[in-house]
CSV table of C-alpha atoms in Angstrom, one decimal:
chain,number,residue,atom,x,y,z
A,598,UNK,CA,21.1,17.6,0.2
A,599,UNK,CA,24.2,17.3,1.0
A,600,UNK,CA,25.8,14.6,3.5
A,601,UNK,CA,28.8,15.0,5.5
A,602,UNK,CA,30.4,11.6,5.7
A,603,UNK,CA,30.1,10.2,8.7
A,604,UNK,CA,31.2,6.8,9.9
A,605,UNK,CA,29.1,5.5,12.6
A,606,UNK,CA,30.0,2.4,14.3
A,607,UNK,CA,27.0,-0.4,13.2
A,608,UNK,CA,26.7,-3.0,15.2
A,609,UNK,CA,24.5,-5.6,13.6
A,610,UNK,CA,23.0,-7.9,17.0
A,611,UNK,CA,23.8,-11.6,16.5
A,612,UNK,CA,21.7,-14.1,17.9
A,613,UNK,CA,20.4,-17.6,17.0
A,614,UNK,CA,16.8,-17.6,17.1
A,615,UNK,CA,15.1,-19.5,19.5
A,616,UNK,CA,13.3,-22.8,18.9
A,617,UNK,CA,9.9,-21.4,20.2
A,618,UNK,CA,9.6,-18.7,18.1
A,619,UNK,CA,8.9,-22.0,15.0
A,620,UNK,CA,6.2,-23.4,17.1
A,621,UNK,CA,3.3,-21.4,15.0
A,622,UNK,CA,3.5,-21.0,11.1
A,623,UNK,CA,0.1,-18.8,12.0
A,624,UNK,CA,1.3,-15.9,13.0
A,625,UNK,CA,3.3,-12.7,12.4
A,626,UNK,CA,7.0,-13.0,13.4
A,627,UNK,CA,9.0,-10.3,15.2
A,628,UNK,CA,11.8,-10.2,13.0
A,629,UNK,CA,14.6,-13.0,13.9
A,630,UNK,CA,18.5,-11.8,13.9
A,631,UNK,CA,20.8,-15.4,12.3
A,632,UNK,CA,24.4,-15.5,13.2
A,633,UNK,CA,25.2,-15.0,9.3
A,634,UNK,CA,28.0,-17.0,8.0
A,635,UNK,CA,30.1,-16.1,5.3
A,636,UNK,CA,27.6,-17.4,2.2
A,637,UNK,CA,29.5,-14.6,0.0
A,638,UNK,CA,32.7,-13.7,-0.4
A,639,UNK,CA,32.2,-10.4,-2.2
A,640,UNK,CA,34.2,-7.7,-1.5
A,641,UNK,CA,34.6,-4.3,-2.2
A,642,UNK,CA,37.5,-1.6,-1.9
A,643,UNK,CA,37.6,1.7,-2.7
A,644,UNK,CA,39.6,5.4,-2.7
A,645,UNK,CA,36.0,6.6,-0.9
A,646,UNK,CA,36.0,5.4,2.4
A,647,UNK,CA,32.4,6.0,2.7
A,648,UNK,CA,31.4,3.5,-0.6
A,649,UNK,CA,33.5,1.1,1.5
A,650,UNK,CA,32.2,1.7,4.7
A,651,UNK,CA,28.2,1.7,3.1
A,652,UNK,CA,28.7,-1.3,0.9
A,653,UNK,CA,30.1,-2.9,3.6
A,654,UNK,CA,27.1,-2.1,5.7
A,655,UNK,CA,24.5,-3.5,3.4
A,656,UNK,CA,26.3,-6.6,3.0
A,657,UNK,CA,26.9,-7.3,6.2
A,658,UNK,CA,23.1,-5.9,7.1
A,659,UNK,CA,21.5,-7.9,4.2
A,660,UNK,CA,23.1,-11.3,5.7
A,661,UNK,CA,21.3,-10.7,8.7
A,662,UNK,CA,17.6,-11.6,6.7
A,663,UNK,CA,19.0,-15.0,6.0
A,664,UNK,CA,16.6,-17.5,6.8
A,665,UNK,CA,18.5,-20.5,5.2
A,666,UNK,CA,18.8,-23.1,7.8
A,667,UNK,CA,16.5,-21.6,10.3
A,668,UNK,CA,13.8,-24.8,11.4
A,669,UNK,CA,11.1,-26.0,9.1
A,670,UNK,CA,12.1,-22.8,6.8
A,671,UNK,CA,12.7,-23.3,3.4
A,672,UNK,CA,15.8,-21.7,1.4
A,673,UNK,CA,15.0,-18.1,1.5
A,674,UNK,CA,15.5,-14.7,3.2
A,675,UNK,CA,13.4,-11.8,4.6
A,676,UNK,CA,11.9,-9.6,2.1
A,677,UNK,CA,9.4,-7.8,3.7
A,678,UNK,CA,8.8,-5.2,6.3
A,679,UNK,CA,10.8,-6.0,9.4
A,680,UNK,CA,8.2,-8.4,11.5
A,681,UNK,CA,6.4,-9.9,9.0
A,682,UNK,CA,8.1,-13.0,8.7
A,683,UNK,CA,7.7,-12.9,5.2
A,684,UNK,CA,9.2,-12.6,2.5
A,685,UNK,CA,6.9,-9.9,-0.4
A,686,UNK,CA,6.7,-11.1,-3.8
A,687,UNK,CA,7.3,-6.8,-5.6
A,688,UNK,CA,10.3,-7.1,-2.6
A,689,UNK,CA,11.8,-9.9,-3.6
A,690,UNK,CA,11.6,-8.4,-7.4
A,691,UNK,CA,13.9,-5.9,-6.8
A,692,UNK,CA,16.5,-7.6,-4.5
A,693,UNK,CA,17.1,-10.2,-6.1
A,694,UNK,CA,19.8,-9.2,-7.7
A,695,UNK,CA,21.8,-8.1,-4.8
A,696,UNK,CA,21.3,-11.2,-3.1
A,697,UNK,CA,23.0,-13.4,-6.4
A,698,UNK,CA,25.6,-11.2,-5.8
A,699,UNK,CA,25.7,-12.4,-1.9
A,700,UNK,CA,25.5,-15.5,-2.7
A,701,UNK,CA,21.9,-16.2,-2.2
A,702,UNK,CA,20.7,-18.0,-5.8
A,703,UNK,CA,19.1,-21.3,-3.6
A,704,UNK,CA,17.2,-18.5,-2.3
A,705,UNK,CA,16.1,-16.9,-5.1
A,706,UNK,CA,15.0,-19.4,-7.1
A,707,UNK,CA,13.3,-21.3,-4.5
A,708,UNK,CA,11.5,-18.2,-3.5
A,709,UNK,CA,10.6,-18.0,-7.0
A,710,UNK,CA,9.3,-21.4,-7.3
A,711,UNK,CA,7.2,-20.7,-4.1
A,712,UNK,CA,5.1,-17.4,-5.4
A,713,UNK,CA,5.0,-19.6,-9.3
A,714,UNK,CA,2.6,-22.1,-7.4
A,715,UNK,CA,0.2,-20.0,-5.8
A,716,UNK,CA,-0.8,-18.8,-9.2
A,717,UNK,CA,-3.6,-20.6,-9.5
A,718,UNK,CA,-6.4,-20.6,-11.7
A,719,UNK,CA,-8.8,-20.4,-8.3
A,720,UNK,CA,-7.2,-16.9,-8.4
A,721,UNK,CA,-7.3,-15.7,-11.9
A,722,UNK,CA,-3.6,-16.8,-12.1
A,723,UNK,CA,-2.3,-13.8,-9.1
A,724,UNK,CA,0.5,-15.3,-7.3
A,725,UNK,CA,0.4,-14.9,-3.3
A,726,UNK,CA,1.2,-11.4,-2.4
A,727,UNK,CA,3.5,-12.6,1.2
A,728,UNK,CA,4.6,-16.1,1.5
A,729,UNK,CA,6.3,-17.0,4.9
A,730,UNK,CA,9.5,-18.8,5.5
A,731,UNK,CA,7.9,-22.1,5.8
A,732,UNK,CA,6.2,-21.7,2.0
A,733,UNK,CA,2.7,-21.0,3.1
A,734,UNK,CA,1.1,-18.1,2.1
A,735,UNK,CA,1.1,-15.1,4.1
A,736,UNK,CA,-1.0,-12.7,2.4
A,737,UNK,CA,-2.7,-12.4,-1.3
A,738,UNK,CA,-3.0,-9.3,-3.3
A,739,UNK,CA,-2.6,-7.8,-6.4
A,740,UNK,CA,-0.4,-5.2,-8.0
A,741,UNK,CA,-0.2,-5.2,-12.1
A,742,UNK,CA,3.3,-5.2,-12.6
A,743,UNK,CA,4.6,-7.8,-9.7
A,744,UNK,CA,3.4,-10.3,-12.5
A,745,UNK,CA,5.9,-9.2,-15.5
A,746,UNK,CA,8.4,-8.2,-13.0
A,747,UNK,CA,8.7,-11.7,-12.0
A,748,UNK,CA,9.7,-12.9,-15.5
A,749,UNK,CA,11.7,-10.1,-15.5
A,750,UNK,CA,13.8,-10.9,-12.3
A,751,UNK,CA,13.7,-14.5,-13.4
A,752,UNK,CA,15.0,-14.5,-16.9
A,753,UNK,CA,17.8,-11.3,-15.4
A,754,UNK,CA,18.4,-14.5,-12.9
A,755,UNK,CA,19.6,-16.5,-15.3
A,756,UNK,CA,22.0,-14.3,-17.7
A,757,UNK,CA,23.8,-14.2,-14.3
A,758,UNK,CA,23.4,-17.4,-13.2
A,759,UNK,CA,23.1,-19.1,-16.2
A,760,UNK,CA,20.9,-22.2,-14.4
A,761,UNK,CA,18.4,-23.9,-16.9
A,762,UNK,CA,16.4,-24.2,-14.4
A,763,UNK,CA,15.1,-20.9,-14.4
A,764,UNK,CA,14.0,-21.4,-17.4
A,765,UNK,CA,13.3,-25.0,-18.1
A,766,UNK,CA,11.8,-25.6,-14.3
A,767,UNK,CA,8.1,-26.6,-15.1
A,768,UNK,CA,6.4,-24.3,-12.4
A,769,UNK,CA,8.1,-21.6,-13.7
A,770,UNK,CA,7.4,-21.9,-17.2
A,771,UNK,CA,4.0,-22.5,-16.9
A,772,UNK,CA,4.2,-19.1,-14.5
A,773,UNK,CA,5.6,-17.4,-17.1
A,774,UNK,CA,3.4,-18.4,-20.2
A,775,UNK,CA,0.0,-18.4,-18.1
A,776,UNK,CA,1.3,-15.0,-16.8
A,777,UNK,CA,1.5,-13.5,-20.5
A,778,UNK,CA,-1.5,-15.4,-21.7
A,779,UNK,CA,-4.5,-16.8,-19.2
A,780,UNK,CA,-3.5,-14.1,-16.4
A,781,UNK,CA,-3.9,-11.7,-19.1
A,782,UNK,CA,-6.9,-12.7,-20.6
A,783,UNK,CA,-8.5,-12.4,-17.0
A,784,UNK,CA,-7.2,-9.3,-16.7
A,785,UNK,CA,-7.8,-6.8,-19.3
A,786,UNK,CA,-11.4,-6.0,-18.8
A,787,UNK,CA,-11.1,-2.4,-16.8
A,788,UNK,CA,-10.5,-1.1,-20.6
A,789,UNK,CA,-11.2,-4.3,-22.4
A,790,UNK,CA,-9.4,-6.1,-24.9
A,791,UNK,CA,-6.4,-3.5,-25.7
A,792,UNK,CA,-4.0,-6.1,-24.7
A,793,UNK,CA,-3.2,-4.1,-21.7
A,794,UNK,CA,-3.4,-5.5,-17.8
A,795,UNK,CA,-5.5,-3.8,-15.6
A,796,UNK,CA,-7.1,-3.6,-12.6
A,797,UNK,CA,-10.5,-2.0,-11.7
A,798,UNK,CA,-9.1,2.1,-11.1
A,799,UNK,CA,-9.7,1.4,-7.1
A,800,UNK,CA,-7.8,3.5,-4.5
A,801,UNK,CA,-5.5,1.3,-2.3
A,802,UNK,CA,-3.2,-1.1,-3.0
A,803,UNK,CA,-4.6,-4.7,-2.7
A,804,UNK,CA,-5.7,-4.7,-5.8
A,805,UNK,CA,-4.0,-1.8,-8.7
A,806,UNK,CA,-2.4,-1.0,-11.4
A,807,UNK,CA,0.3,0.5,-10.0
A,808,UNK,CA,3.4,0.0,-7.4
A,809,UNK,CA,2.3,3.6,-6.2
A,810,UNK,CA,0.4,2.2,-3.4
A,811,UNK,CA,-0.9,5.5,-1.9
A,812,UNK,CA,-2.5,6.9,-5.3
A,813,UNK,CA,-5.6,8.1,-5.5
A,814,UNK,CA,-6.0,8.3,-9.7
A,815,UNK,CA,-8.1,5.9,-9.9
A,816,UNK,CA,-5.9,4.4,-12.7
A,817,UNK,CA,-6.9,1.3,-14.9
A,818,UNK,CA,-3.3,1.0,-16.3
A,819,UNK,CA,-0.8,2.6,-15.2
A,820,UNK,CA,3.2,3.3,-16.6
A,821,UNK,CA,4.6,1.4,-14.5
A,822,UNK,CA,2.2,-2.0,-15.2
A,823,UNK,CA,3.1,-1.3,-19.1
A,824,UNK,CA,6.4,-0.4,-18.9
A,825,UNK,CA,6.7,-4.1,-16.7
A,826,UNK,CA,4.8,-6.4,-18.9
A,827,UNK,CA,6.9,-5.0,-22.0
A,828,UNK,CA,9.5,-6.2,-19.8
A,829,UNK,CA,8.0,-9.4,-19.0
A,830,UNK,CA,7.0,-10.2,-22.9
A,831,UNK,CA,10.6,-9.2,-23.8
A,832,UNK,CA,11.5,-11.7,-21.4
A,833,UNK,CA,8.9,-14.3,-22.2
A,834,UNK,CA,10.3,-14.1,-25.9
A,835,UNK,CA,14.2,-14.9,-24.6
A,836,UNK,CA,13.1,-17.2,-22.6
A,837,UNK,CA,11.5,-19.2,-25.5
A,838,UNK,CA,14.4,-18.2,-28.0
A,839,UNK,CA,16.9,-19.9,-25.1
A,840,UNK,CA,14.2,-23.4,-24.8
A,841,UNK,CA,14.9,-23.1,-28.9
A,842,UNK,CA,11.8,-21.8,-29.8
A,843,UNK,CA,12.9,-19.1,-32.9
A,844,UNK,CA,8.9,-18.4,-33.7
A,845,UNK,CA,7.7,-17.9,-30.4
A,846,UNK,CA,10.4,-15.3,-29.6
A,847,UNK,CA,9.5,-13.6,-33.0
A,848,UNK,CA,5.7,-13.7,-32.2
A,849,UNK,CA,6.1,-12.7,-27.8
A,850,UNK,CA,9.1,-10.2,-29.3
A,851,UNK,CA,6.7,-8.0,-31.6
A,852,UNK,CA,3.7,-8.2,-28.7
A,853,UNK,CA,6.1,-6.5,-26.7
A,854,UNK,CA,7.4,-3.8,-29.2
A,855,UNK,CA,3.1,-3.2,-30.1
A,856,UNK,CA,3.2,-2.3,-26.7
A,857,UNK,CA,6.7,0.1,-26.4
A,858,UNK,CA,4.9,2.0,-29.8
A,859,UNK,CA,1.8,2.1,-27.5
A,860,UNK,CA,2.9,3.7,-24.8
A,861,UNK,CA,5.3,5.8,-26.5
A,862,UNK,CA,2.1,7.2,-29.4
A,863,UNK,CA,-0.7,7.4,-26.7
A,864,UNK,CA,1.2,8.4,-23.6
A,865,UNK,CA,3.6,11.3,-25.0
A,866,UNK,CA,1.0,14.7,-24.5
A,867,UNK,CA,3.2,16.6,-26.2
A,868,UNK,CA,5.7,18.0,-23.7
A,869,UNK,CA,5.6,15.3,-20.8
A,870,UNK,CA,4.5,11.6,-20.4
A,871,UNK,CA,1.4,10.5,-19.1
A,872,UNK,CA,1.3,8.0,-16.4
A,873,UNK,CA,-1.6,6.4,-15.8
A,874,UNK,CA,-5.0,6.2,-18.0
A,875,UNK,CA,-8.5,5.7,-16.7
A,876,UNK,CA,-9.8,5.0,-20.3
A,877,UNK,CA,-9.0,5.6,-23.6
A,878,UNK,CA,-9.8,9.0,-23.1
A,879,UNK,CA,-8.6,9.8,-19.9
A,880,UNK,CA,-5.0,10.5,-18.7
A,881,UNK,CA,-3.1,11.8,-16.0
A,882,UNK,CA,0.8,13.5,-16.0
A,883,UNK,CA,2.2,15.0,-13.1
A,884,UNK,CA,4.4,13.1,-10.4
A,885,UNK,CA,3.2,9.5,-9.3
A,886,UNK,CA,6.3,8.4,-7.8
A,887,UNK,CA,6.8,4.2,-9.3
A,888,UNK,CA,4.5,5.6,-12.1
A,889,UNK,CA,6.6,8.4,-12.8
A,890,UNK,CA,10.1,6.7,-12.6
A,891,UNK,CA,9.7,3.2,-13.5
A,892,UNK,CA,8.3,4.2,-17.2
A,893,UNK,CA,12.2,4.9,-17.3
A,894,UNK,CA,13.4,2.2,-15.7
A,895,UNK,CA,11.5,-0.3,-18.2
A,896,UNK,CA,12.5,1.5,-20.8
A,897,UNK,CA,9.6,2.2,-22.4
A,898,UNK,CA,10.6,5.8,-23.1
A,899,UNK,CA,12.2,6.7,-26.4
A,900,UNK,CA,15.8,7.9,-25.3
A,901,UNK,CA,16.6,11.3,-26.3
A,902,UNK,CA,14.9,14.6,-25.0
A,903,UNK,CA,11.6,13.0,-23.9
A,904,UNK,CA,13.5,10.8,-21.6
A,905,UNK,CA,16.1,13.0,-20.5
A,906,UNK,CA,13.4,15.8,-19.8
A,907,UNK,CA,11.3,13.0,-17.5
A,908,UNK,CA,14.9,12.2,-15.7
A,909,UNK,CA,15.2,16.0,-14.9
A,910,UNK,CA,11.5,16.0,-14.2
A,911,UNK,CA,12.0,13.1,-11.3
A,912,UNK,CA,14.9,14.9,-10.0
A,913,UNK,CA,12.3,17.7,-9.4
A,914,UNK,CA,10.1,16.3,-7.7
A,915,UNK,CA,11.1,12.2,-5.9
A,916,UNK,CA,13.1,14.0,-3.2
A,917,UNK,CA,10.4,13.6,-0.5
A,918,UNK,CA,9.2,9.6,-1.7
A,919,UNK,CA,9.4,7.1,0.8
A,920,UNK,CA,11.9,5.1,1.4
A,921,UNK,CA,10.5,2.4,-1.0
A,922,UNK,CA,10.5,4.3,-3.7
A,923,UNK,CA,13.6,5.7,-3.2
A,924,UNK,CA,15.4,2.3,-3.4
A,925,UNK,CA,14.7,2.6,-7.5
A,926,UNK,CA,16.1,6.0,-7.9
A,927,UNK,CA,19.7,4.5,-9.0
A,928,UNK,CA,18.5,1.8,-11.4
A,929,UNK,CA,16.5,4.8,-12.9
A,930,UNK,CA,19.1,7.2,-13.2
A,931,UNK,CA,22.0,4.9,-13.7
A,932,UNK,CA,20.3,3.5,-16.8
A,933,UNK,CA,20.8,6.7,-18.5
A,934,UNK,CA,24.1,7.6,-17.5
A,935,UNK,CA,23.1,9.7,-14.6
A,936,UNK,CA,26.1,8.6,-12.0
A,937,UNK,CA,26.2,11.8,-10.0
A,938,UNK,CA,22.0,11.5,-9.9
A,939,UNK,CA,22.5,8.1,-9.4
A,940,UNK,CA,25.1,8.2,-6.5
A,941,UNK,CA,22.7,10.6,-4.2
A,942,UNK,CA,19.9,8.1,-3.6
A,943,UNK,CA,22.4,5.4,-3.3
A,944,UNK,CA,23.4,7.6,-0.2
A,945,UNK,CA,19.5,8.4,0.5
A,946,UNK,CA,19.1,4.9,1.2
A,947,UNK,CA,21.8,5.1,4.5
A,948,UNK,CA,21.5,9.1,5.3
A,949,UNK,CA,17.6,9.6,4.9
A,950,UNK,CA,16.1,7.7,7.2
A,951,UNK,CA,17.6,5.8,9.8
A,952,UNK,CA,14.5,4.5,11.2
A,953,UNK,CA,13.8,3.1,8.1
A,954,UNK,CA,17.6,2.1,7.4
A,955,UNK,CA,17.1,-1.2,8.5
A,956,UNK,CA,14.4,-2.5,6.0
A,957,UNK,CA,15.5,-5.4,3.9
A,958,UNK,CA,15.1,-3.8,0.6
A,959,UNK,CA,17.3,-0.9,1.3
A,960,UNK,CA,20.6,-2.9,2.2
A,961,UNK,CA,20.4,-5.7,-0.4
A,962,UNK,CA,19.3,-2.8,-3.0
A,963,UNK,CA,22.4,-0.8,-2.6
A,964,UNK,CA,24.3,-3.9,-3.1
A,965,UNK,CA,23.1,-4.5,-6.4
A,966,UNK,CA,23.5,-0.8,-7.2
A,967,UNK,CA,27.0,-0.5,-6.6
A,968,UNK,CA,28.4,-3.9,-8.7
A,969,UNK,CA,25.4,-3.7,-11.0
A,970,UNK,CA,25.3,-0.1,-11.8
A,971,UNK,CA,28.3,2.3,-10.0
A,972,UNK,CA,31.0,-0.5,-10.4
A,973,UNK,CA,29.0,-1.1,-14.8
A,974,UNK,CA,28.8,-5.5,-14.4
A,975,UNK,CA,26.4,-7.7,-15.9
A,976,UNK,CA,26.6,-10.3,-17.7
A,977,UNK,CA,25.6,-12.8,-20.2
A,978,UNK,CA,26.4,-16.2,-18.4
A,979,UNK,CA,24.9,-18.8,-20.3
A,980,UNK,CA,27.5,-17.2,-23.3
A,981,UNK,CA,30.2,-17.2,-20.5
A,982,UNK,CA,30.2,-13.3,-21.1
A,983,UNK,CA,30.8,-11.0,-18.4
A,984,UNK,CA,30.0,-6.7,-19.6
A,985,UNK,CA,31.7,-3.6,-17.9
A,986,UNK,CA,30.4,-0.1,-18.3
A,987,UNK,CA,31.8,2.3,-15.7
A,988,UNK,CA,30.2,4.2,-13.8
A,989,UNK,CA,32.2,6.2,-10.5
A,990,UNK,CA,30.6,9.2,-9.3
A,991,UNK,CA,33.1,12.1,-8.9
A,992,UNK,CA,33.6,11.5,-5.1
A,993,UNK,CA,34.9,7.9,-6.1
A,994,UNK,CA,38.0,8.3,-8.1
A,995,UNK,CA,38.5,4.2,-8.2
A,996,UNK,CA,36.4,1.3,-6.7
A,997,UNK,CA,37.4,-2.8,-7.1
A,998,UNK,CA,34.9,-5.3,-6.4
A,999,UNK,CA,36.7,-9.1,-6.2
A,1000,UNK,CA,34.8,-12.7,-6.0
A,1001,UNK,CA,31.6,-11.3,-8.7
A,1002,UNK,CA,29.8,-14.7,-9.3
A,1003,UNK,CA,29.3,-14.9,-13.0
A,1004,UNK,CA,27.5,-18.2,-13.3
A,1005,UNK,CA,29.8,-21.0,-12.5
A,1006,UNK,CA,33.0,-18.2,-12.0
A,1007,UNK,CA,34.3,-15.4,-10.2
A,1008,UNK,CA,36.0,-12.2,-11.5
A,1009,UNK,CA,37.7,-9.7,-10.3
A,1010,UNK,CA,36.9,-6.0,-11.5
A,1011,UNK,CA,39.1,-2.5,-10.7
A,1012,UNK,CA,37.2,0.5,-12.1
A,1013,UNK,CA,39.8,3.6,-12.0
A,1014,UNK,CA,38.3,7.6,-13.4
A,1015,UNK,CA,35.6,5.4,-16.1
A,1016,UNK,CA,38.9,5.3,-18.2
A,1017,UNK,CA,40.6,2.1,-17.1
A,1018,UNK,CA,39.2,-1.1,-16.5
A,1019,UNK,CA,41.0,-4.2,-15.1
A,1020,UNK,CA,39.0,-7.8,-14.6
A,1021,UNK,CA,40.6,-10.6,-13.2
A,1022,UNK,CA,39.3,-14.3,-14.1
A,1023,UNK,CA,39.7,-16.2,-11.2
A,1024,UNK,CA,38.3,-19.6,-12.6
A,1025,UNK,CA,40.2,-21.8,-14.1
A,1026,UNK,CA,38.6,-21.7,-17.4
A,1027,UNK,CA,38.8,-18.5,-20.3
A,1028,UNK,CA,35.9,-16.4,-19.7
A,1029,UNK,CA,34.5,-13.7,-22.6
A,1030,UNK,CA,34.6,-9.8,-21.7
A,1031,UNK,CA,32.5,-7.1,-23.3
A,1032,UNK,CA,34.7,-3.4,-22.6
A,1033,UNK,CA,32.5,-0.6,-22.9
A,1034,UNK,CA,33.0,3.0,-22.2
A,1035,UNK,CA,31.3,5.9,-22.6
A,1036,UNK,CA,31.4,8.1,-25.7
A,1037,UNK,CA,32.8,7.7,-28.7
A,1038,UNK,CA,36.1,6.6,-29.4
A,1039,UNK,CA,38.2,5.3,-32.2
A,1040,UNK,CA,40.6,2.5,-30.0
A,1041,UNK,CA,40.2,0.8,-26.9
A,1042,UNK,CA,43.7,0.0,-25.6
A,1043,UNK,CA,43.6,-3.4,-24.5
A,1044,UNK,CA,47.0,-4.8,-22.7
A,1045,UNK,CA,49.1,-2.5,-24.5
A,1046,UNK,CA,47.8,-2.6,-28.1
A,1047,UNK,CA,45.0,-0.4,-29.6
A,1048,UNK,CA,42.2,-2.2,-30.9
A,1049,UNK,CA,39.0,-0.5,-33.4
A,1050,UNK,CA,36.1,0.1,-31.7
A,1051,UNK,CA,32.2,-0.9,-32.4
A,1052,UNK,CA,30.3,2.1,-31.9
A,1053,UNK,CA,27.0,2.1,-30.6
A,1054,UNK,CA,24.0,3.9,-28.6
A,1055,UNK,CA,22.6,2.1,-25.2
A,1056,UNK,CA,19.7,4.5,-24.0
A,1057,UNK,CA,20.5,7.7,-25.9
A,1058,UNK,CA,23.6,7.2,-24.8
A,1059,UNK,CA,27.1,6.5,-27.5
A,1060,UNK,CA,29.2,3.8,-26.0
A,1061,UNK,CA,32.3,2.3,-27.1
A,1062,UNK,CA,32.9,-1.4,-27.2
A,1063,UNK,CA,35.8,-4.5,-28.1
A,1064,UNK,CA,35.8,-7.7,-26.9
A,1065,UNK,CA,38.1,-10.6,-25.8
A,1066,UNK,CA,38.6,-13.3,-23.7
A,1067,UNK,CA,40.6,-13.9,-20.9
A,1068,UNK,CA,41.7,-17.2,-20.1
A,1069,UNK,CA,41.9,-18.7,-16.6
A,1070,UNK,CA,44.2,-16.9,-13.3
A,1071,UNK,CA,44.9,-14.3,-16.5
A,1072,UNK,CA,44.2,-10.1,-15.9
A,1073,UNK,CA,43.5,-7.7,-18.1
A,1074,UNK,CA,43.8,-4.2,-18.6
A,1075,UNK,CA,41.7,-2.1,-21.3
A,1076,UNK,CA,42.4,2.0,-20.9
A,1077,UNK,CA,40.5,4.2,-23.3
A,1078,UNK,CA,43.6,6.0,-25.6
């Protein structure tokens, strides 16, 4: 679908919550619109007025869902279908990075802690599905991918914030450990004792092995659940290493690699990937929304022609997916350098379904898609490092994001034509910068001097990189020869 760009006037009603909305925590509440105080300083400007408009739409709308400061509410934001008065585990996992860019780090860790404490033995270590604004359980359900997605999301928050509470807090660490041990013991029964979390194979969304809530496949193990378990195990290994447990890291990274090898062996049918199985001999291929495209997001497919062919298959089949599913597609396509397809589905979040446009997941993920994927910014705050790998689509000649939070620091990044990156350190102390571009180049020019590159591959694509350090309140410019 091709879009003609028309800027619509977006008016966000700004009213204070009335006290009488807070008299009961037991009933579903209508979505309250807060007067959003600026909890973030992040800004974006671009040669594309469309990108600038869409980013500002997403940022402004996302902040109306902030509930912090509401009487009796814990620090949180709405992460569910509007009107439920709650935040959902699956939604939070996908929205958390956008929330970080918007300055909602306190909300993120408070929400994850709220989920972690509900994953008790009584419920086989499955956390609550929805929690209300006051920290009380609103609903329980079990979708296998969420269990491990929570570990992956939490570790990514640690990398972006540098907040050691993400890896050292007792309740959080207990959740991570139980998820990869006791939870797995309780949920490795439908296809017994093969080390993969499963579900009974019933249809419906309340107890399932997949994020595809409309599946009628009776899967007991699905590709998206396996992919999230792989990333959950990898993240748990990294958490152990960050805590100083190198032996534990080696153990769990080996377990993650066993899952990767199993999937790439057992789920490749010769020309495409299976997306789930009912037994060790009963598999299904075809298209299944999340249990198809999330195998790519979780990086369990084999880089090269197998992943490229499956990306084409996703592109050919995903146009009629629901909006919640579509909000993952930019993550999928940008992960493999497919910037035009990623940009297409970023725009779909605004244009495709105006009635669903205000679903909180859409603006939050648009923010993260813009900063993390289109601008190509990644972080390892514990190592005081920011990384850049631009993916501007053809419609965007340049884009500049300012006040991007990386740990305790703020940076400004200007990307031009995917061949020139300018980074300004807005903080007082130095920050390390890994400069990356797609392609094989002998040199990258930094501040007028050519530096030899390190050439490597990322998800099957060649990248060239150099590293430098930028002093406080200094700017550096990197460009391709």
